[in-house]
Amino acid sequence: MAAKNRRIVLAARPHGEPTLQNFRLEEAVVPTPRAGEILLRTRWLSLDPYMRGRMSAAKSYAQPVGIGEPMTGGTVSEVMRSEHPDFPVGTLVQAFGGWQEFSVSDGNGLRKVDPAVAPPTTALGVLGMPGTTAYTGLLNIGEPKPGETVVVAAAAGPVGSLVGQIVKLKGARAVGIAGGPEKCAYLTRELGFDAAVDHRSDDLPGALAAACPKGIDVYFENVGGAVFEAVLPLLNDFARMPVCGLIAGYNATELPPGPDRSPLLMRAVLTKRLRIQGFIVWDFASQIDAFEREVGGWIADGSVKYREDVVEGLENAPEAFIGLLKGRNFGKLIVHVA
């Protein structure tokens, strides 16, 4: 076992886009588990957009990362030492170990990972938090019905790609919005989306309207910004909009220029009787077992496909995370730590 615990801490809070200077790689003593605790070694680390919010001190649904503290993050970790009867040495678990090689847990919130069922990395993606987000947000708030048109932003990412595939399994029409022809082709050719629209198009509103000739019944929001502006006029009466993320504005330091468009939005909410609901994945924590059974079955029978983008080395996590916020990853972004 390593003598030191390499970890990446928050060195300074970013103003606008994060830079490498906002992170610091340092070494600390490997923690020692006490009675009832286990020592975990991080094997894989998940990188996700929500982490940008944890770098900010602004009030949110979760506490921010403190300066000098390890960045937060989901992990697949291996039990190295155990003082807990339920977690023997060698057990793989889905944990929240953060951006570090070693962490200690009392077992609360851990879920065992069985590599015989699916590759361990899926516990961070299609069978983990992103997959749960897609499943619960779509089915509880979006409620897609056969024949309806469902649009999902960031559709080539781990959340959006599963949303679109579930839409198809529920008998609705799936339209994905993604960045670049390669990602758009992946959606239609590999994942079975009915149409894909490049958000970098010279005429995004026109391209989206052409892909949705009967309007939009459900819009799964991951992005905001110009994508939402293209979607809004196409929403049908009684359309539903699960709001999962707003990545287009995560690095914003002020409100966008231009006139106040909130009256336009509120008029659409009223006249079209729209349902817009933000959610956090843990709002539906009671459905995790059902999610794992159903989506796990779809993966096993080939109904659902997934893609992973794996980066080697904990030291490369900051650069990979900065790229994630710019859409450089293709699939679920994971760091192979050890």
One Martini backbone bead per residue (centre of mass of N, CA, C, O) as a GRO file, in nm:
protein
  338
    1MET     BB    1   0.099   0.034   0.018
    2ALA     BB    2   0.079   0.349   0.023
    3ALA     BB    3   0.225   0.609   0.219
    4LYS     BB    4   0.041   0.806   0.055
    5ASN     BB    5  -0.216   1.062  -0.001
    6ARG     BB    6  -0.332   1.146  -0.287
    7ARG     BB    7  -0.460   1.485  -0.357
    8ILE     BB    8  -0.726   1.706  -0.463
    9VAL     BB    9  -0.755   2.045  -0.406
   10LEU     BB   10  -0.892   2.346  -0.319
   11ALA     BB   11  -0.718   2.647  -0.375
   12ALA     BB   12  -0.948   2.816  -0.538
   13ARG     BB   13  -1.194   3.017  -0.632
   14PRO     BB   14  -1.365   3.066  -0.906
   15HIS     BB   15  -1.382   3.311  -1.182
   16GLY     BB   16  -1.552   3.144  -1.372
   17GLU     BB   17  -1.344   2.967  -1.522
   18PRO     BB   18  -1.168   2.713  -1.457
   19THR     BB   19  -0.840   2.637  -1.341
   20LEU     BB   20  -0.549   2.491  -1.246
   21GLN     BB   21  -0.517   2.701  -0.998
   22ASN     BB   22  -0.774   2.573  -0.835
   23PHE     BB   23  -0.564   2.343  -0.796
   24ARG     BB   24  -0.410   2.077  -0.576
   25LEU     BB   25  -0.142   1.866  -0.543
   26GLU     BB   26  -0.119   1.635  -0.267
   27GLU     BB   27   0.011   1.508   0.043
   28ALA     BB   28  -0.095   1.255   0.275
   29VAL     BB   29  -0.203   1.074   0.518
   30VAL     BB   30  -0.307   0.771   0.568
   31PRO     BB   31  -0.581   0.669   0.690
   32THR     BB   32  -0.728   0.535   0.995
   33PRO     BB   33  -0.929   0.301   1.094
   34ARG     BB   34  -1.184   0.253   1.301
   35ALA     BB   35  -1.424   0.143   1.464
   36GLY     BB   36  -1.648   0.068   1.199
   37GLU     BB   37  -1.433   0.101   0.973
   38ILE     BB   38  -1.297   0.191   0.641
   39LEU     BB   39  -1.053   0.145   0.395
   40LEU     BB   40  -1.021   0.328   0.091
   41ARG     BB   41  -0.952   0.267  -0.256
   42THR     BB   42  -0.925   0.435  -0.540
   43ARG     BB   43  -1.009   0.344  -0.875
   44TRP     BB   44  -1.261   0.534  -0.947
   45LEU     BB   45  -1.352   0.858  -1.088
   46SER     BB   46  -1.598   1.095  -1.096
   47LEU     BB   47  -1.702   1.334  -1.347
   48ASP     BB   48  -1.906   1.633  -1.283
   49PRO     BB   49  -2.082   1.927  -1.317
   50TYR     BB   50  -2.162   1.981  -1.012
   51MET     BB   51  -1.868   2.057  -0.912
   52ARG     BB   52  -1.878   2.356  -0.979
   53GLY     BB   53  -2.071   2.432  -0.744
   54ARG     BB   54  -1.871   2.331  -0.509
   55MET     BB   55  -1.660   2.575  -0.573
   56SER     BB   56  -1.879   2.745  -0.454
   57ALA     BB   57  -2.017   2.970  -0.197
   58ALA     BB   58  -2.286   2.950  -0.287
   59LYS     BB   59  -2.598   2.885  -0.241
   60SER     BB   60  -2.720   2.546  -0.201
   61TYR     BB   61  -2.794   2.199  -0.178
   62ALA     BB   62  -2.482   2.210  -0.098
   63GLN     BB   63  -2.188   2.202   0.030
   64PRO     BB   64  -1.900   2.339  -0.004
   65VAL     BB   65  -1.586   2.335  -0.077
   66GLY     BB   66  -1.307   2.373   0.091
   67ILE     BB   67  -1.031   2.521   0.139
   68GLY     BB   68  -0.806   2.245   0.119
   69GLU     BB   69  -1.006   2.045   0.014
   70PRO     BB   70  -1.125   1.783  -0.124
   71MET     BB   71  -1.272   1.697  -0.386
   72THR     BB   72  -1.568   1.599  -0.482
   73GLY     BB   73  -1.674   1.243  -0.533
   74GLY     BB   74  -1.738   0.971  -0.702
   75THR     BB   75  -1.671   0.613  -0.634
   76VAL     BB   76  -1.464   0.331  -0.691
   77SER     BB   77  -1.386   0.112  -0.422
   78GLU     BB   78  -1.146  -0.051  -0.210
   79VAL     BB   79  -1.105  -0.264   0.046
   80MET     BB   80  -0.815  -0.262   0.268
   81ARG     BB   81  -0.954  -0.200   0.550
   82SER     BB   82  -1.132  -0.363   0.832
   83GLU     BB   83  -1.398  -0.266   1.098
   84HIS     BB   84  -1.633  -0.413   0.922
   85PRO     BB   85  -1.853  -0.679   0.874
   86ASP     BB   86  -1.980  -0.585   0.574
   87PHE     BB   87  -1.656  -0.508   0.477
   88PRO     BB   88  -1.441  -0.675   0.332
   89VAL     BB   89  -1.162  -0.734   0.204
   90GLY     BB   90  -1.201  -0.647  -0.154
   91THR     BB   91  -1.436  -0.477  -0.167
   92LEU     BB   92  -1.660  -0.326  -0.380
   93VAL     BB   93  -1.755   0.029  -0.392
   94GLN     BB   94  -1.990   0.277  -0.374
   95ALA     BB   95  -1.876   0.610  -0.333
   96PHE     BB   96  -1.746   0.934  -0.165
   97GLY     BB   97  -1.412   0.992  -0.179
   98GLY     BB   98  -1.300   1.163  -0.396
   99TRP     BB   99  -0.991   1.340  -0.482
  100GLN     BB  100  -0.855   1.043  -0.389
  101GLU     BB  101  -0.695   0.748  -0.289
  102PHE     BB  102  -0.800   0.787   0.015
  103SER     BB  103  -1.057   0.663   0.247
  104VAL     BB  104  -1.312   0.696   0.502
  105SER     BB  105  -1.569   0.467   0.634
  106ASP     BB  106  -1.886   0.363   0.799
  107GLY     BB  107  -2.093   0.264   0.544
  108ASN     BB  108  -2.260   0.493   0.477
  109GLY     BB  109  -2.392   0.478   0.143
  110LEU     BB  110  -2.296   0.215   0.054
  111ARG     BB  111  -2.236   0.014  -0.248
  112LYS     BB  112  -2.212  -0.273  -0.385
  113VAL     BB  113  -1.988  -0.418  -0.631
  114ASP     BB  114  -2.050  -0.638  -0.912
  115PRO     BB  115  -1.842  -0.753  -1.166
  116ALA     BB  116  -2.043  -0.984  -1.275
  117VAL     BB  117  -2.272  -0.786  -1.378
  118ALA     BB  118  -2.073  -0.528  -1.418
  119PRO     BB  119  -1.879  -0.297  -1.476
  120PRO     BB  120  -1.763  -0.090  -1.231
  121THR     BB  121  -1.796   0.188  -1.389
  122THR     BB  122  -2.115   0.186  -1.400
  123ALA     BB  123  -2.147   0.304  -1.101
  124LEU     BB  124  -2.081   0.608  -1.240
  125GLY     BB  125  -2.317   0.583  -1.458
  126VAL     BB  126  -2.561   0.399  -1.583
  127LEU     BB  127  -2.560   0.265  -1.261
  128GLY     BB  128  -2.565   0.551  -1.139
  129MET     BB  129  -2.621   0.872  -1.089
  130PRO     BB  130  -2.682   0.944  -1.390
  131GLY     BB  131  -2.891   0.719  -1.434
  132THR     BB  132  -3.083   0.797  -1.206
  133THR     BB  133  -3.143   1.077  -1.316
  134ALA     BB  134  -3.273   0.994  -1.581
  135TYR     BB  135  -3.494   0.803  -1.477
  136THR     BB  136  -3.640   0.982  -1.260
  137GLY     BB  137  -3.684   1.248  -1.417
  138LEU     BB  138  -3.842   1.134  -1.656
  139LEU     BB  139  -4.069   0.954  -1.508
  140ASN     BB  140  -4.172   1.172  -1.288
  141ILE     BB  141  -4.181   1.441  -1.481
  142GLY     BB  142  -4.202   1.376  -1.792
  143GLU     BB  143  -4.390   1.143  -1.874
  144PRO     BB  144  -4.377   0.960  -2.124
  145LYS     BB  145  -4.562   0.907  -2.423
  146PRO     BB  146  -4.685   0.759  -2.671
  147GLY     BB  147  -4.582   0.967  -2.952
  148GLU     BB  148  -4.409   1.157  -2.828
  149THR     BB  149  -4.191   1.441  -2.790
  150VAL     BB  150  -3.843   1.416  -2.697
  151VAL     BB  151  -3.609   1.639  -2.554
  152VAL     BB  152  -3.242   1.635  -2.523
  153ALA     BB  153  -2.981   1.760  -2.363
  154ALA     BB  154  -2.680   1.644  -2.373
  155ALA     BB  155  -2.720   1.350  -2.528
  156ALA     BB  156  -2.408   1.222  -2.510
  157GLY     BB  157  -2.431   1.191  -2.228
  158PRO     BB  158  -2.505   1.003  -1.949
  159VAL     BB  159  -2.792   1.117  -1.923
  160GLY     BB  160  -2.904   1.174  -2.213
  161SER     BB  161  -2.861   0.889  -2.338
  162LEU     BB  162  -3.066   0.747  -2.147
  163VAL     BB  163  -3.313   0.909  -2.194
  164GLY     BB  164  -3.349   0.838  -2.497
  165GLN     BB  165  -3.372   0.527  -2.456
  166ILE     BB  166  -3.621   0.532  -2.274
  167VAL     BB  167  -3.808   0.672  -2.466
  168LYS     BB  168  -3.813   0.438  -2.670
  169LEU     BB  169  -3.917   0.218  -2.465
  170LYS     BB  170  -4.192   0.408  -2.427
  171GLY     BB  171  -4.281   0.505  -2.738
  172ALA     BB  172  -4.120   0.752  -2.808
  173ARG     BB  173  -3.969   1.046  -2.931
  174ALA     BB  174  -3.618   1.105  -3.002
  175VAL     BB  175  -3.435   1.416  -2.935
  176GLY     BB  176  -3.110   1.532  -2.984
  177ILE     BB  177  -2.864   1.746  -2.823
  178ALA     BB  178  -2.543   1.827  -2.966
  179GLY     BB  179  -2.176   1.843  -3.018
  180GLY     BB  180  -2.151   1.756  -3.321
  181PRO     BB  181  -2.145   1.509  -3.565
  182GLU     BB  182  -2.044   1.266  -3.399
  183LYS     BB  183  -2.259   1.274  -3.174
  184CYS     BB  184  -2.508   1.269  -3.357
  185ALA     BB  185  -2.447   0.996  -3.491
  186TYR     BB  186  -2.451   0.829  -3.232
  187LEU     BB  187  -2.748   0.868  -3.161
  188THR     BB  188  -2.873   0.738  -3.426
  189ARG     BB  189  -2.682   0.478  -3.486
  190GLU     BB  190  -2.646   0.360  -3.178
  191LEU     BB  191  -2.915   0.464  -2.992
  192GLY     BB  192  -3.192   0.539  -3.171
  193PHE     BB  193  -3.250   0.805  -3.245
  194ASP     BB  194  -3.454   1.000  -3.451
  195ALA     BB  195  -3.284   1.266  -3.374
  196ALA     BB  196  -3.024   1.522  -3.442
  197VAL     BB  197  -2.881   1.825  -3.295
  198ASP     BB  198  -2.665   2.086  -3.351
  199HIS     BB  199  -2.572   2.348  -3.137
  200ARG     BB  200  -2.363   2.471  -3.369
  201SER     BB  201  -2.557   2.572  -3.545
  202ASP     BB  202  -2.655   2.844  -3.737
  203ASP     BB  203  -2.971   2.712  -3.695
  204LEU     BB  204  -3.109   2.593  -3.431
  205PRO     BB  205  -3.414   2.657  -3.439
  206GLY     BB  206  -3.460   2.535  -3.725
  207ALA     BB  207  -3.349   2.248  -3.672
  208LEU     BB  208  -3.544   2.179  -3.439
  209ALA     BB  209  -3.811   2.222  -3.589
  210ALA     BB  210  -3.756   2.001  -3.806
  211ALA     BB  211  -3.733   1.766  -3.578
  212CYS     BB  212  -4.028   1.905  -3.457
  213PRO     BB  213  -4.323   1.916  -3.618
  214LYS     BB  214  -4.507   1.857  -3.331
  215GLY     BB  215  -4.328   1.939  -3.126
  216ILE     BB  216  -4.297   1.957  -2.758
  217ASP     BB  217  -4.355   1.754  -2.462
  218VAL     BB  218  -4.048   1.697  -2.375
  219TYR     BB  219  -3.787   1.856  -2.170
  220PHE     BB  220  -3.452   1.778  -2.102
  221GLU     BB  221  -3.261   1.971  -1.882
  222ASN     BB  222  -2.887   2.050  -1.908
  223VAL     BB  223  -2.817   2.368  -2.010
  224GLY     BB  224  -2.952   2.609  -2.146
  225GLY     BB  225  -2.972   2.895  -2.294
  226ALA     BB  226  -2.983   2.864  -2.632
  227VAL     BB  227  -3.134   2.597  -2.616
  228PHE     BB  228  -3.384   2.691  -2.464
  229GLU     BB  229  -3.464   2.914  -2.668
  230ALA     BB  230  -3.529   2.700  -2.893
  231VAL     BB  231  -3.749   2.537  -2.734
  232LEU     BB  232  -3.982   2.716  -2.619
  233PRO     BB  233  -4.162   2.763  -2.889
  234LEU     BB  234  -4.215   2.427  -2.910
  235LEU     BB  235  -4.395   2.399  -2.682
  236ASN     BB  236  -4.652   2.235  -2.571
  237ASP     BB  237  -4.921   2.172  -2.432
  238PHE     BB  238  -4.836   2.034  -2.130
  239ALA     BB  239  -4.550   2.045  -2.094
  240ARG     BB  240  -4.246   1.890  -1.980
  241MET     BB  241  -3.965   1.998  -1.742
  242PRO     BB  242  -3.682   1.869  -1.653
  243VAL     BB  243  -3.437   2.006  -1.424
  244CYS     BB  244  -3.094   1.911  -1.407
  245GLY     BB  245  -2.932   2.139  -1.583
  246LEU     BB  246  -2.697   2.452  -1.643
  247ILE     BB  247  -2.407   2.458  -1.793
  248ALA     BB  248  -2.402   2.736  -1.951
  249GLY     BB  249  -2.395   2.897  -1.643
  250TYR     BB  250  -2.162   2.802  -1.440
  251ASN     BB  251  -1.942   3.045  -1.533
  252ALA     BB  252  -2.101   3.277  -1.457
  253THR     BB  253  -2.080   3.638  -1.338
  254GLU     BB  254  -2.345   3.722  -1.498
  255LEU     BB  255  -2.590   3.834  -1.657
  256PRO     BB  256  -2.721   3.835  -1.946
  257PRO     BB  257  -2.764   4.011  -2.207
  258GLY     BB  258  -3.045   4.202  -2.241
  259PRO     BB  259  -3.353   4.145  -2.215
  260ASP     BB  260  -3.618   4.063  -2.026
  261ARG     BB  261  -3.753   3.717  -2.048
  262SER     BB  262  -3.951   3.633  -1.819
  263PRO     BB  263  -4.230   3.709  -1.942
  264LEU     BB  264  -4.217   3.502  -2.172
  265LEU     BB  265  -4.200   3.253  -1.996
  266MET     BB  266  -4.454   3.300  -1.814
  267ARG     BB  267  -4.655   3.302  -2.045
  268ALA     BB  268  -4.600   3.011  -2.135
  269VAL     BB  269  -4.671   2.875  -1.870
  270LEU     BB  270  -4.965   2.972  -1.874
  271THR     BB  271  -5.082   2.918  -2.170
  272LYS     BB  272  -4.946   2.608  -2.178
  273ARG     BB  273  -4.922   2.464  -1.907
  274LEU     BB  274  -4.649   2.427  -1.774
  275ARG     BB  275  -4.396   2.190  -1.652
  276ILE     BB  276  -4.151   2.301  -1.413
  277GLN     BB  277  -3.882   2.090  -1.270
  278GLY     BB  278  -3.667   2.065  -1.033
  279PHE     BB  279  -3.385   1.836  -0.956
  280ILE     BB  280  -3.258   1.581  -0.743
  281VAL     BB  281  -3.169   1.264  -0.729
  282TRP     BB  282  -3.237   1.229  -0.408
  283ASP     BB  283  -3.549   1.265  -0.434
  284PHE     BB  284  -3.536   0.937  -0.553
  285ALA     BB  285  -3.398   0.719  -0.359
  286SER     BB  286  -3.631   0.494  -0.341
  287GLN     BB  287  -3.563   0.407  -0.668
  288ILE     BB  288  -3.287   0.258  -0.702
  289ASP     BB  289  -3.362  -0.042  -0.718
  290ALA     BB  290  -3.546  -0.017  -0.966
  291PHE     BB  291  -3.335   0.098  -1.152
  292GLU     BB  292  -3.127  -0.135  -1.143
  293ARG     BB  293  -3.316  -0.353  -1.251
  294GLU     BB  294  -3.411  -0.223  -1.521
  295VAL     BB  295  -3.142  -0.120  -1.645
  296GLY     BB  296  -2.986  -0.381  -1.609
  297GLY     BB  297  -3.169  -0.539  -1.804
  298TRP     BB  298  -3.118  -0.360  -2.056
  299ILE     BB  299  -2.817  -0.416  -2.072
  300ALA     BB  300  -2.827  -0.728  -2.088
  301ASP     BB  301  -3.027  -0.718  -2.363
  302GLY     BB  302  -2.934  -0.441  -2.535
  303SER     BB  303  -3.127  -0.181  -2.503
  304VAL     BB  304  -2.870  -0.056  -2.359
  305LYS     BB  305  -2.625   0.192  -2.404
  306TYR     BB  306  -2.271   0.283  -2.354
  307ARG     BB  307  -2.026   0.546  -2.269
  308GLU     BB  308  -1.669   0.590  -2.210
  309ASP     BB  309  -1.432   0.835  -2.058
  310VAL     BB  310  -1.095   0.760  -1.994
  311VAL     BB  311  -0.870   0.872  -1.745
  312GLU     BB  312  -0.532   0.881  -1.656
  313GLY     BB  313  -0.496   0.986  -1.353
  314LEU     BB  314  -0.536   1.204  -1.097
  315GLU     BB  315  -0.361   1.450  -1.212
  316ASN     BB  316  -0.587   1.477  -1.466
  317ALA     BB  317  -0.859   1.584  -1.350
  318PRO     BB  318  -0.866   1.893  -1.392
  319GLU     BB  319  -0.846   1.898  -1.703
  320ALA     BB  320  -1.093   1.716  -1.751
  321PHE     BB  321  -1.300   1.899  -1.609
  322ILE     BB  322  -1.267   2.147  -1.786
  323GLY     BB  323  -1.353   1.993  -2.045
  324LEU     BB  324  -1.639   1.916  -1.956
  325LEU     BB  325  -1.748   2.220  -1.950
  326LYS     BB  326  -1.679   2.213  -2.287
  327GLY     BB  327  -1.749   1.922  -2.423
  328ARG     BB  328  -1.497   1.707  -2.468
  329ASN     BB  329  -1.643   1.476  -2.394
  330PHE     BB  330  -1.733   1.112  -2.464
  331GLY     BB  331  -1.912   1.045  -2.223
  332LYS     BB  332  -1.833   0.907  -1.939
  333LEU     BB  333  -1.637   1.060  -1.695
  334ILE     BB  334  -1.328   0.893  -1.602
  335VAL     BB  335  -1.095   0.810  -1.344
  336HIS     BB  336  -0.802   0.630  -1.332
  337VAL     BB  337  -0.627   0.573  -1.038
  338ALA     BB  338  -0.571   0.223  -0.958
   0.00000   0.00000   0.00000
